[in-house]
Tab-separated table of C-alpha atoms and ligand atoms in Angstrom:
chain	number	residue	atom	x	y	z
A	1	UNK	CA	0.000	0.000	0.000
A	2	UNK	CA	1.161	3.542	-0.730
A	3	UNK	CA	2.111	5.318	2.483
A	4	UNK	CA	1.198	8.826	3.613
A	5	UNK	CA	4.689	10.128	2.806
A	6	UNK	CA	4.331	9.119	-0.858
A	7	UNK	CA	0.819	10.533	-1.029
A	8	UNK	CA	1.911	13.892	0.342
A	9	UNK	CA	4.935	14.070	-1.940
A	10	UNK	CA	2.535	13.684	-4.852
A	11	UNK	CA	0.103	16.179	-3.385
A	12	UNK	CA	2.734	18.904	-2.969
A	13	UNK	CA	4.063	18.373	-6.507
A	14	UNK	CA	2.617	19.884	-9.704
A	15	UNK	CA	0.532	16.807	-10.460
A	16	UNK	CA	-1.103	16.809	-7.018
A	17	UNK	CA	-1.793	20.507	-7.165
A	18	UNK	CA	-3.568	20.110	-10.491
A	19	UNK	CA	-5.479	17.023	-9.409
A	20	UNK	CA	-5.376	16.207	-5.691
A	21	UNK	CA	-8.274	13.751	-5.838
A	22	UNK	CA	-6.254	10.568	-6.434
A	23	UNK	CA	-4.216	11.532	-3.355
A	24	UNK	CA	-7.393	12.011	-1.357
A	25	UNK	CA	-8.666	8.610	-2.498
A	26	UNK	CA	-5.325	7.161	-1.363
A	27	UNK	CA	-5.726	8.847	2.021
A	28	UNK	CA	-9.258	7.433	2.353
A	29	UNK	CA	-7.790	3.986	1.724
A	30	UNK	CA	-5.440	4.538	4.693
A	31	UNK	CA	-8.380	5.414	6.960
A	32	UNK	CA	-10.313	8.471	8.176
A	33	UNK	CA	-7.179	9.929	9.777
A	34	UNK	CA	-3.480	9.239	9.326
A	35	UNK	CA	-0.546	10.377	11.457
A	36	UNK	CA	1.931	12.570	9.579
A	37	UNK	CA	5.663	12.048	9.612
A	38	UNK	CA	7.512	15.182	10.802
A	39	UNK	CA	8.398	17.502	7.861
A	40	UNK	CA	9.394	21.159	8.069
A	41	UNK	CA	6.302	22.338	6.183
A	42	UNK	CA	4.026	20.374	8.512
A	43	UNK	CA	5.134	22.404	11.533
A	44	UNK	CA	2.686	21.510	14.292
A	45	UNK	CA	0.448	19.296	12.131
A	46	UNK	CA	0.277	15.839	13.631
A	47	UNK	CA	-2.228	14.136	11.342
A	48	UNK	CA	-4.295	14.500	8.218
A	49	UNK	CA	-8.015	13.708	8.392
A	50	UNK	CA	-10.247	12.913	5.418
A	51	UNK	CA	-13.168	10.958	6.934
A	52	UNK	CA	-16.417	12.916	6.682
A	53	UNK	CA	-17.647	12.023	10.170
A	54	UNK	CA	-14.299	12.620	11.832
A	55	UNK	CA	-13.629	15.942	10.079
A	56	UNK	CA	-17.164	17.118	10.907
A	57	UNK	CA	-16.828	16.066	14.564
A	58	UNK	CA	-13.602	18.056	15.047
A	59	UNK	CA	-15.076	21.150	13.383
A	60	UNK	CA	-18.222	20.916	15.507
A	61	UNK	CA	-16.263	20.632	18.748
A	62	UNK	CA	-15.821	24.230	20.008
A	63	UNK	CA	-12.841	23.219	22.137
A	64	UNK	CA	-10.695	22.355	19.111
A	65	UNK	CA	-9.205	25.723	18.325
A	66	UNK	CA	-7.474	27.762	15.646
A	67	UNK	CA	-3.764	28.118	16.297
A	68	UNK	CA	-1.568	30.647	14.536
A	69	UNK	CA	1.593	29.145	13.046
A	70	UNK	CA	4.671	29.752	15.217
A	71	UNK	CA	6.537	33.005	14.603
A	72	UNK	CA	3.568	34.886	13.185
A	73	UNK	CA	3.096	37.120	16.174
A	74	UNK	CA	5.314	39.989	14.939
A	75	UNK	CA	3.947	39.930	11.410
A	76	UNK	CA	1.634	42.579	9.976
A	77	UNK	CA	-0.525	40.026	8.176
A	78	UNK	CA	-0.987	38.011	11.343
A	79	UNK	CA	-2.097	41.091	13.212
A	80	UNK	CA	-4.876	41.437	10.661
A	81	UNK	CA	-5.874	37.799	10.797
A	82	UNK	CA	-5.592	37.561	14.543
A	83	UNK	CA	-8.028	40.395	15.022
A	84	UNK	CA	-10.667	38.926	12.697
A	85	UNK	CA	-13.393	36.402	13.378
A	86	UNK	CA	-12.013	33.879	10.879
A	87	UNK	CA	-8.856	33.365	12.921
A	88	UNK	CA	-9.778	33.985	16.556
A	89	UNK	CA	-11.227	31.680	19.161
A	90	UNK	CA	-14.008	32.203	21.698
A	91	UNK	CA	-14.852	34.490	23.395
A	92	UNK	CA	-13.539	37.103	20.888
A	93	UNK	CA	-14.866	35.048	17.994
A	94	UNK	CA	-18.471	35.222	19.143
A	95	UNK	CA	-18.250	38.953	19.856
A	96	UNK	CA	-16.963	39.731	16.357
A	97	UNK	CA	-19.119	37.253	14.492
A	98	UNK	CA	-22.236	38.555	16.195
A	99	UNK	CA	-21.656	42.046	14.752
A	100	UNK	CA	-21.371	40.788	11.185
A	101	UNK	CA	-23.937	37.991	11.400
A	102	UNK	CA	-26.455	40.674	12.327
A	103	UNK	CA	-25.930	42.261	8.913
A	104	UNK	CA	-26.589	39.054	6.934
A	105	UNK	CA	-30.326	39.178	7.477
A	106	UNK	CA	-32.886	37.591	5.119
A	107	UNK	CA	-33.954	41.140	4.205
A	108	UNK	CA	-30.423	42.051	3.121
A	109	UNK	CA	-30.134	38.789	1.206
A	110	UNK	CA	-33.403	39.582	-0.556
A	111	UNK	CA	-32.007	42.996	-1.470
A	112	UNK	CA	-28.999	41.274	-3.042
A	113	UNK	CA	-31.106	39.349	-5.561
A	114	UNK	CA	-31.658	42.269	-7.944
A	115	UNK	CA	-27.980	43.231	-7.617
A	116	UNK	CA	-26.870	39.722	-8.602
A	117	UNK	CA	-29.270	39.618	-11.543
A	118	UNK	CA	-28.273	43.092	-12.752
A	119	UNK	CA	-24.528	42.387	-12.566
A	120	UNK	CA	-24.987	38.942	-14.174
A	121	UNK	CA	-26.998	40.428	-17.037
A	122	UNK	CA	-24.467	43.210	-17.613
A	123	UNK	CA	-21.670	40.655	-17.822
A	124	UNK	CA	-23.687	38.393	-20.120
A	125	UNK	CA	-24.489	41.386	-22.332
A	126	UNK	CA	-20.785	42.117	-22.634
A	127	UNK	CA	-20.075	38.466	-23.485
A	128	UNK	CA	-22.822	38.574	-26.130
A	129	UNK	CA	-21.431	41.814	-27.583
A	130	UNK	CA	-18.098	40.097	-28.013
A	131	UNK	CA	-19.857	37.799	-30.529
A	132	UNK	CA	-19.957	34.042	-30.821
A	133	UNK	CA	-16.230	33.687	-30.330
A	134	UNK	CA	-13.913	32.751	-27.521
A	135	UNK	CA	-13.774	34.427	-24.146
A	136	UNK	CA	-12.168	33.812	-20.772
A	137	UNK	CA	-15.072	32.792	-18.556
A	138	UNK	CA	-13.140	33.674	-15.392
A	139	UNK	CA	-12.136	37.179	-16.476
A	140	UNK	CA	-15.526	37.933	-18.027
A	141	UNK	CA	-17.952	36.313	-15.607
A	142	UNK	CA	-16.755	34.109	-12.736
A	143	UNK	CA	-14.476	36.753	-11.228
A	144	UNK	CA	-16.349	40.028	-11.808
A	145	UNK	CA	-19.729	38.668	-10.739
A	146	UNK	CA	-18.978	37.912	-7.072
A	147	UNK	CA	-16.371	40.670	-6.837
A	148	UNK	CA	-18.805	43.338	-8.007
A	149	UNK	CA	-21.763	41.938	-6.076
A	150	UNK	CA	-19.810	41.766	-2.832
A	151	UNK	CA	-18.114	45.118	-3.410
A	152	UNK	CA	-21.526	46.715	-3.796
A	153	UNK	CA	-22.846	44.877	-0.739
A	154	UNK	CA	-19.872	45.839	1.441
A	155	UNK	CA	-19.316	49.290	-0.068
A	156	UNK	CA	-15.970	48.989	-1.873
A	157	UNK	CA	-15.678	51.240	-4.940
A	158	UNK	CA	-15.697	49.180	-8.131
A	159	UNK	CA	-12.798	51.209	-9.543
A	160	UNK	CA	-10.516	49.826	-6.815
A	161	UNK	CA	-11.250	46.166	-7.516
A	162	UNK	CA	-8.248	45.236	-9.672
A	163	UNK	CA	-5.818	46.959	-7.312
A	164	UNK	CA	-7.549	45.087	-4.522
A	165	UNK	CA	-7.287	41.684	-6.175
A	166	UNK	CA	-3.515	41.863	-6.466
A	167	UNK	CA	-3.303	42.272	-2.684
A	168	UNK	CA	-5.734	39.422	-2.091
A	169	UNK	CA	-3.653	37.149	-4.335
A	170	UNK	CA	-0.481	37.892	-2.327
A	171	UNK	CA	-2.279	36.943	0.883
A	172	UNK	CA	-3.812	33.781	-0.550
A	173	UNK	CA	-0.450	32.596	-1.887
A	174	UNK	CA	0.920	32.815	1.629
A	175	UNK	CA	-2.071	30.951	3.065
A	176	UNK	CA	-1.393	27.947	0.820
A	177	UNK	CA	-0.524	24.917	2.916
A	178	UNK	CA	3.071	24.829	1.621
A	179	UNK	CA	3.276	28.558	0.915
A	180	UNK	CA	4.736	29.941	4.097
A	181	UNK	CA	8.064	31.050	2.683
A	182	UNK	CA	9.820	34.259	3.843
A	183	UNK	CA	9.240	35.885	0.415
A	184	UNK	CA	5.522	35.128	0.460
A	185	UNK	CA	5.288	36.276	4.035
A	186	UNK	CA	6.919	39.599	3.128
A	187	UNK	CA	4.551	40.040	0.162
A	188	UNK	CA	1.526	39.184	2.326
A	189	UNK	CA	2.691	41.639	5.000
A	190	UNK	CA	2.949	44.460	2.485
A	191	UNK	CA	-0.444	43.589	1.010
A	192	UNK	CA	-1.969	43.514	4.492
A	193	UNK	CA	-0.556	46.951	5.361
A	194	UNK	CA	-1.815	48.416	2.072
A	195	UNK	CA	-5.288	47.011	2.607
A	196	UNK	CA	-5.417	48.417	6.136
A	197	UNK	CA	-4.561	51.873	4.818
A	198	UNK	CA	-7.192	51.449	2.085
A	199	UNK	CA	-9.925	50.654	4.620
A	200	UNK	CA	-8.861	53.431	7.008
A	201	UNK	CA	-9.420	55.896	4.133
A	202	UNK	CA	-12.685	54.264	3.120
A	203	UNK	CA	-14.060	54.357	6.672
A	204	UNK	CA	-13.135	58.030	6.973
A	205	UNK	CA	-14.850	58.706	3.654
A	206	UNK	CA	-18.025	56.847	4.668
A	207	UNK	CA	-18.047	58.761	7.953
A	208	UNK	CA	-18.159	62.004	5.993
A	209	UNK	CA	-20.666	60.823	3.392
A	210	UNK	CA	-22.495	57.632	4.409
A	211	UNK	CA	-24.264	55.365	1.915
A	212	UNK	CA	-26.523	52.351	2.352
A	213	UNK	CA	-23.689	49.787	2.218
A	214	UNK	CA	-22.444	47.511	4.986
A	215	UNK	CA	-19.417	49.705	5.797
A	216	UNK	CA	-21.560	52.801	6.299
A	217	UNK	CA	-23.861	50.840	8.600
A	218	UNK	CA	-20.965	49.435	10.613
A	219	UNK	CA	-19.224	52.809	10.946
A	220	UNK	CA	-22.438	54.387	12.163
A	221	UNK	CA	-22.986	51.610	14.715
A	222	UNK	CA	-19.370	51.729	15.970
A	223	UNK	CA	-19.501	55.511	16.359
A	224	UNK	CA	-22.808	55.291	18.199
A	225	UNK	CA	-21.093	52.934	20.643
A	226	UNK	CA	-23.573	50.182	19.875
A	227	UNK	CA	-20.972	47.691	18.709
A	228	UNK	CA	-18.275	45.946	20.691
A	229	UNK	CA	-15.618	46.272	18.027
A	230	UNK	CA	-12.594	48.558	17.829
A	231	UNK	CA	-11.822	50.346	14.557
A	232	UNK	CA	-8.752	48.143	14.204
A	233	UNK	CA	-10.890	45.007	14.519
A	234	UNK	CA	-13.445	46.448	12.134
A	235	UNK	CA	-10.744	46.878	9.472
A	236	UNK	CA	-9.364	43.366	10.020
A	237	UNK	CA	-12.804	41.846	9.746
A	238	UNK	CA	-13.611	43.787	6.598
A	239	UNK	CA	-10.379	42.595	4.975
A	240	UNK	CA	-11.124	38.998	5.868
A	241	UNK	CA	-14.813	39.268	4.966
A	242	UNK	CA	-14.203	40.626	1.489
A	243	UNK	CA	-11.320	38.183	0.861
A	244	UNK	CA	-13.487	35.296	1.977
A	245	UNK	CA	-16.428	36.483	-0.017
A	246	UNK	CA	-15.261	36.494	-3.576
A	247	UNK	CA	-12.178	34.399	-4.267
A	248	UNK	CA	-14.113	31.372	-3.075
A	249	UNK	CA	-17.193	32.209	-5.114
A	250	UNK	CA	-15.107	32.832	-8.262
A	251	UNK	CA	-14.002	29.222	-7.952
A	252	UNK	CA	-17.547	28.007	-7.360
A	253	UNK	CA	-18.315	29.325	-10.846
A	254	UNK	CA	-15.060	28.468	-12.618
A	255	UNK	CA	-14.762	24.971	-11.131
A	256	UNK	CA	-18.461	24.404	-11.647
A	257	UNK	CA	-18.836	25.257	-15.309
A	258	UNK	CA	-16.777	22.310	-16.634
A	259	UNK	CA	-18.827	19.987	-14.425
A	260	UNK	CA	-22.084	21.365	-15.771
A	261	UNK	CA	-20.991	21.301	-19.399
A	262	UNK	CA	-19.813	17.715	-18.982
A	263	UNK	CA	-23.458	16.936	-18.127
A	264	UNK	CA	-25.379	18.602	-20.954
A	265	UNK	CA	-28.736	17.239	-19.816
A	266	UNK	CA	-28.296	18.995	-16.455
A	267	UNK	CA	-26.991	22.195	-18.057
A	268	UNK	CA	-29.980	22.303	-20.412
A	269	UNK	CA	-32.506	21.691	-17.635
A	270	UNK	CA	-31.163	24.254	-15.117
A	271	UNK	CA	-32.885	27.367	-16.488
A	272	UNK	CA	-36.348	25.989	-15.810
A	273	UNK	CA	-35.706	24.050	-12.642
A	274	UNK	CA	-34.772	25.903	-9.419
A	275	UNK	CA	-34.624	22.676	-7.394
A	276	UNK	CA	-32.209	21.064	-9.824
A	277	UNK	CA	-30.179	24.291	-9.853
A	278	UNK	CA	-29.933	24.298	-6.051
A	279	UNK	CA	-28.795	20.656	-6.157
A	280	UNK	CA	-26.272	21.410	-8.901
A	281	UNK	CA	-24.754	24.314	-6.945
A	282	UNK	CA	-24.363	22.129	-3.854
A	283	UNK	CA	-22.927	19.285	-5.922
A	284	UNK	CA	-20.379	21.639	-7.534
A	285	UNK	CA	-19.295	22.741	-4.074
A	286	UNK	CA	-19.078	19.142	-2.857
A	287	UNK	CA	-17.043	17.850	-5.798
A	288	UNK	CA	-14.913	20.900	-6.530
A	289	UNK	CA	-14.721	22.664	-3.181
A	290	UNK	CA	-12.928	26.034	-3.438
A	291	UNK	CA	-11.455	25.607	0.064
A	292	UNK	CA	-9.624	22.307	0.501
A	293	UNK	CA	-8.076	22.452	3.946
A	294	UNK	CA	-8.918	23.673	7.415
A	295	UNK	CA	-6.966	22.976	10.602
A	296	UNK	CA	-7.768	22.757	14.286
A	297	UNK	CA	-5.541	22.251	17.325
A	298	UNK	CA	-6.231	19.802	20.145
A	299	UNK	CA	-7.356	21.365	23.440
A	300	UNK	CA	-5.820	18.442	25.341
A	301	UNK	CA	-4.091	15.136	24.599
A	302	UNK	CA	-6.588	13.248	22.463
A	303	UNK	CA	-6.966	10.136	20.370
A	304	UNK	CA	-8.789	10.601	17.064
A	305	UNK	CA	-9.704	7.512	15.078
A	306	UNK	CA	-6.931	5.646	16.881
A	307	UNK	CA	-4.300	8.338	16.184
A	308	UNK	CA	-2.882	10.094	19.261
A	309	UNK	CA	-2.812	13.897	18.974
A	310	UNK	CA	-0.847	15.726	21.650
A	311	UNK	CA	-2.318	18.884	23.159
A	312	UNK	CA	-1.780	21.953	20.912
A	313	UNK	CA	-0.901	19.785	17.914
A	314	UNK	CA	-2.953	20.406	14.775
A	315	UNK	CA	-4.988	18.114	12.615
A	316	UNK	CA	-5.250	19.027	8.958
A	317	UNK	CA	-8.916	18.671	8.021
A	318	UNK	CA	-9.217	18.062	4.304
A	319	UNK	CA	-12.810	19.115	3.732
A	320	UNK	CA	-12.494	18.589	-0.031
A	321	UNK	CA	-11.563	14.965	0.645
A	322	UNK	CA	-14.273	14.528	3.293
A	323	UNK	CA	-16.756	15.610	0.609
A	324	UNK	CA	-15.702	12.558	-1.381
A	325	UNK	CA	-15.749	10.082	1.484
A	326	UNK	CA	-17.043	6.853	-0.104
A	327	UNK	CA	-18.583	5.868	3.240
A	328	UNK	CA	-20.958	8.845	3.080
A	329	UNK	CA	-21.257	9.609	-0.640
A	330	UNK	CA	-21.735	6.485	-2.763
A	331	UNK	CA	-19.750	6.705	-6.008
A	332	UNK	CA	-18.234	9.915	-4.606
A	333	UNK	CA	-16.687	11.238	-7.817
A	334	UNK	CA	-20.002	11.214	-9.723
A	335	UNK	CA	-21.739	14.550	-10.309
A	336	UNK	CA	-25.324	14.006	-9.231
A	337	UNK	CA	-27.372	17.140	-8.519
A	338	UNK	CA	-30.242	14.984	-7.237
A	339	UNK	CA	-28.031	13.251	-4.692
A	340	UNK	CA	-29.484	12.916	-1.216
A	341	UNK	CA	-27.195	12.505	1.736
A	342	UNK	CA	-25.347	14.618	4.255
A	343	UNK	CA	-24.448	18.219	3.451
A	344	UNK	CA	-20.966	18.745	2.078
A	345	UNK	CA	-18.356	20.424	4.248
A	346	UNK	CA	-17.469	22.989	1.579
A	347	UNK	CA	-18.565	25.819	3.880
A	348	UNK	CA	-17.104	24.190	7.006
A	349	UNK	CA	-19.347	23.478	9.984
A	350	UNK	CA	-19.588	24.507	13.634
A	351	UNK	CA	-18.470	27.822	15.171
A	352	UNK	CA	-16.743	29.159	12.064
A	353	UNK	CA	-19.356	27.949	9.558
A	354	UNK	CA	-19.179	30.227	6.539
A	355	UNK	CA	-21.030	33.452	7.168
A	356	UNK	CA	-21.672	33.935	3.463
A	357	UNK	CA	-22.867	30.428	2.511
A	358	UNK	CA	-26.347	31.684	1.685
A	359	UNK	CA	-24.918	34.575	-0.358
A	360	UNK	CA	-22.764	32.300	-2.520
A	361	UNK	CA	-25.526	29.786	-2.992
A	362	UNK	CA	-27.832	32.602	-4.059
A	363	UNK	CA	-25.260	33.867	-6.568
A	364	UNK	CA	-24.949	30.377	-8.044
A	365	UNK	CA	-28.671	29.693	-8.105
A	366	UNK	CA	-29.469	32.966	-9.855
A	367	UNK	CA	-26.502	33.364	-12.182
A	368	UNK	CA	-25.907	29.851	-13.546
A	369	UNK	CA	-29.369	29.375	-15.112
A	370	UNK	CA	-29.083	32.902	-16.523
A	371	UNK	CA	-25.758	32.032	-18.154
A	372	UNK	CA	-26.916	28.701	-19.564
A	373	UNK	CA	-30.186	29.975	-20.972
A	374	UNK	CA	-28.417	32.889	-22.661
A	375	UNK	CA	-25.628	30.723	-24.123
A	376	UNK	CA	-27.050	27.227	-24.598
A	377	UNK	CA	-24.194	26.254	-26.922
A	378	UNK	CA	-21.444	27.342	-24.510
A	379	UNK	CA	-18.436	25.030	-24.640
A	380	UNK	CA	-14.964	24.839	-23.176
A	381	UNK	CA	-12.125	25.550	-25.585
A	382	UNK	CA	-9.142	24.083	-23.790
A	383	UNK	CA	-8.343	22.021	-20.752
A	384	UNK	CA	-8.381	24.341	-17.754
A	385	UNK	CA	-5.491	24.690	-15.334
A	386	UNK	CA	-5.932	25.116	-11.606
A	387	UNK	CA	-4.435	27.826	-9.411
A	388	UNK	CA	-1.804	25.499	-7.956
A	389	UNK	CA	-2.753	26.404	-4.404
A	390	UNK	CA	-3.672	23.562	-2.122
A	391	UNK	CA	-5.637	25.794	0.188
A	392	UNK	CA	-7.880	27.617	-2.272
A	393	UNK	CA	-8.187	25.436	-5.326
A	394	UNK	CA	-9.731	26.675	-8.515
A	395	UNK	CA	-9.559	27.497	-12.187
A	396	UNK	CA	-8.048	30.924	-12.848
A	397	UNK	CA	-8.492	30.905	-16.617
A	398	UNK	CA	-11.167	29.086	-18.589
A	399	UNK	CA	-11.344	29.694	-22.329
A	400	UNK	CA	-14.862	29.112	-23.590
A	401	UNK	CA	-16.699	29.559	-26.857
A	402	UNK	CA	-20.090	31.151	-26.280
A	403	UNK	CA	-21.575	29.618	-29.436
A	404	UNK	CA	-23.776	32.691	-29.883
A	405	UNK	CA	-26.579	33.856	-27.659
A	406	UNK	CA	-30.206	32.853	-27.438
A	407	UNK	CA	-32.494	35.712	-26.505
A	408	UNK	CA	-35.446	34.630	-24.350
B	501	HEM	C1	-18.518	29.287	-2.509
B	501	HEM	C2	-18.134	30.254	-1.736
B	501	HEM	C3	-17.563	30.085	-0.351
B	501	HEM	C4	-16.900	29.032	0.210
B	501	HEM	C5	-16.554	27.706	-0.428
B	501	HEM	C6	-16.584	29.411	1.579
B	501	HEM	C7	-15.944	28.587	2.492
B	501	HEM	C8	-15.765	28.893	3.820
B	501	HEM	C9	-15.256	27.986	4.805
B	501	HEM	C10	-14.810	26.556	4.546
B	501	HEM	C11	-15.238	28.631	6.003
B	501	HEM	C12	-14.862	28.038	7.352
B	501	HEM	C13	-13.488	28.410	7.831
B	501	HEM	C14	-13.070	27.650	9.062
B	501	HEM	O1	-13.839	26.871	9.648
B	501	HEM	O2	-11.918	27.811	9.470
B	501	HEM	C15	-15.716	29.966	5.763
B	501	HEM	C16	-15.804	30.953	6.726
B	501	HEM	C17	-16.174	32.245	6.434
B	501	HEM	N1	-16.712	32.713	5.268
B	501	HEM	FE1	-16.972	31.684	3.572
B	501	HEM	N2	-17.021	30.677	1.806
B	501	HEM	C18	-17.641	31.129	0.666
B	501	HEM	C19	-18.253	32.351	0.493
B	501	HEM	C20	-18.306	33.360	1.412
B	501	HEM	C21	-18.959	34.626	1.234
B	501	HEM	C22	-19.761	35.037	0.000
B	501	HEM	C23	-18.738	35.357	2.359
B	501	HEM	C24	-19.192	36.736	2.714
B	501	HEM	C25	-20.235	37.312	2.225
B	501	HEM	C26	-17.946	34.530	3.257
B	501	HEM	C27	-17.514	34.920	4.507
B	501	HEM	C28	-16.969	34.056	5.417
B	501	HEM	C29	-16.573	34.479	6.756
B	501	HEM	C30	-16.673	35.885	7.327
B	501	HEM	C31	-16.080	33.335	7.390
B	501	HEM	C32	-15.528	33.250	8.808
B	501	HEM	C33	-16.644	32.876	9.743
B	501	HEM	C34	-16.135	32.639	11.144
B	501	HEM	O3	-14.949	32.445	11.347
B	501	HEM	O4	-16.976	32.638	12.040
B	501	HEM	N3	-17.712	33.324	2.652
B	501	HEM	N4	-16.064	30.094	4.428
């Protein structure tokens, strides 16, 4: 049998980064959790878990905590992460999350629907204007849709979006599981400092001339003393919120399109079938999860699935592999939008469950049928390549041929 060392060597290489799923299948064959041999890039990671039930149980247990990698404390980028809900533990986590969760109300979600439809239609119009030829689906649709929708929701000027993305990319490269090199750290630090300055300006601007966006609402609440959040924490949370909100959703679209087009009967039926569309969006997220790894540290000496984990050691939780656990998802690699079974772990679970899960699902449910009814002959021009990151995995460029539009 192949051992974990061989599997990880493959995973960290180019082949594994392009297609990690054979490695995940190999890890499943070893069991729900496997102890890791010590390697410099593993730092305090004691084991890798892929079993759906085991991964879910660790994430649901509020005592398993998020631990910053050693040596981060002096770094600018860590300061940002460590003062945001995504990276802190209770009780600070609950205090911060509460502020933002309060803004994700059903009413606000309802108000997003027309924004999503308007932005989707504008992008589809532009694709149609370009004629029946080739286009990069990521540049023309998958990226600008969530970026513009979330920017409008949060209150980030659209003109700043490309500048912004470069900074986000620097941070995401550093977050990659094997990406913590000094050069990437330095680049992430600079990006973090630039984003902080950007938000400090934006908050000052919104203070002077408030709008109806999330930032204006938060600034008003902080200034009125109604919110238990310092300005520093507000900035950190906004950075993390916007980062979390669109890079992931870009990949929901770009990873999802090849799956849909490989199943023409599903693609053709989506426009008239909201239930099928909802199932297809969830199945895309299960099979091609944008986030592959999470990690949690043990609150005390523990034994997980027979593997001893010492206190403060981490377990790498491969949610993208848990989503293909053959024990929970029969024929796990098959795309089946009518599949019943447990929810995927694409949005995590437990305390840190994705705050924007409903937003992303809504974007997918509204925009994908729109796209497929407008371009029923859409096809992929060349084999896509993936980002190469093992943390956020997705297609960054996807050449498609629209095949001409169909006006309803
Ligand atoms: C398909 C798109 C998305 C995916 C796959 C995704 C995935 C995730 C995952 C796996 C987590 C859990 C992190 C952990 O447990 O350590 C998470 C947390 C989070 N997500 Fe998302 N996300 C998506 C979209 C969004 C959107 C649209 C927003 C904002 C509108 C958002 C905001 C957040 C925030 C703020 C957290 C941290 C919550 C906390 O720590 O309490 N995400 N997301």
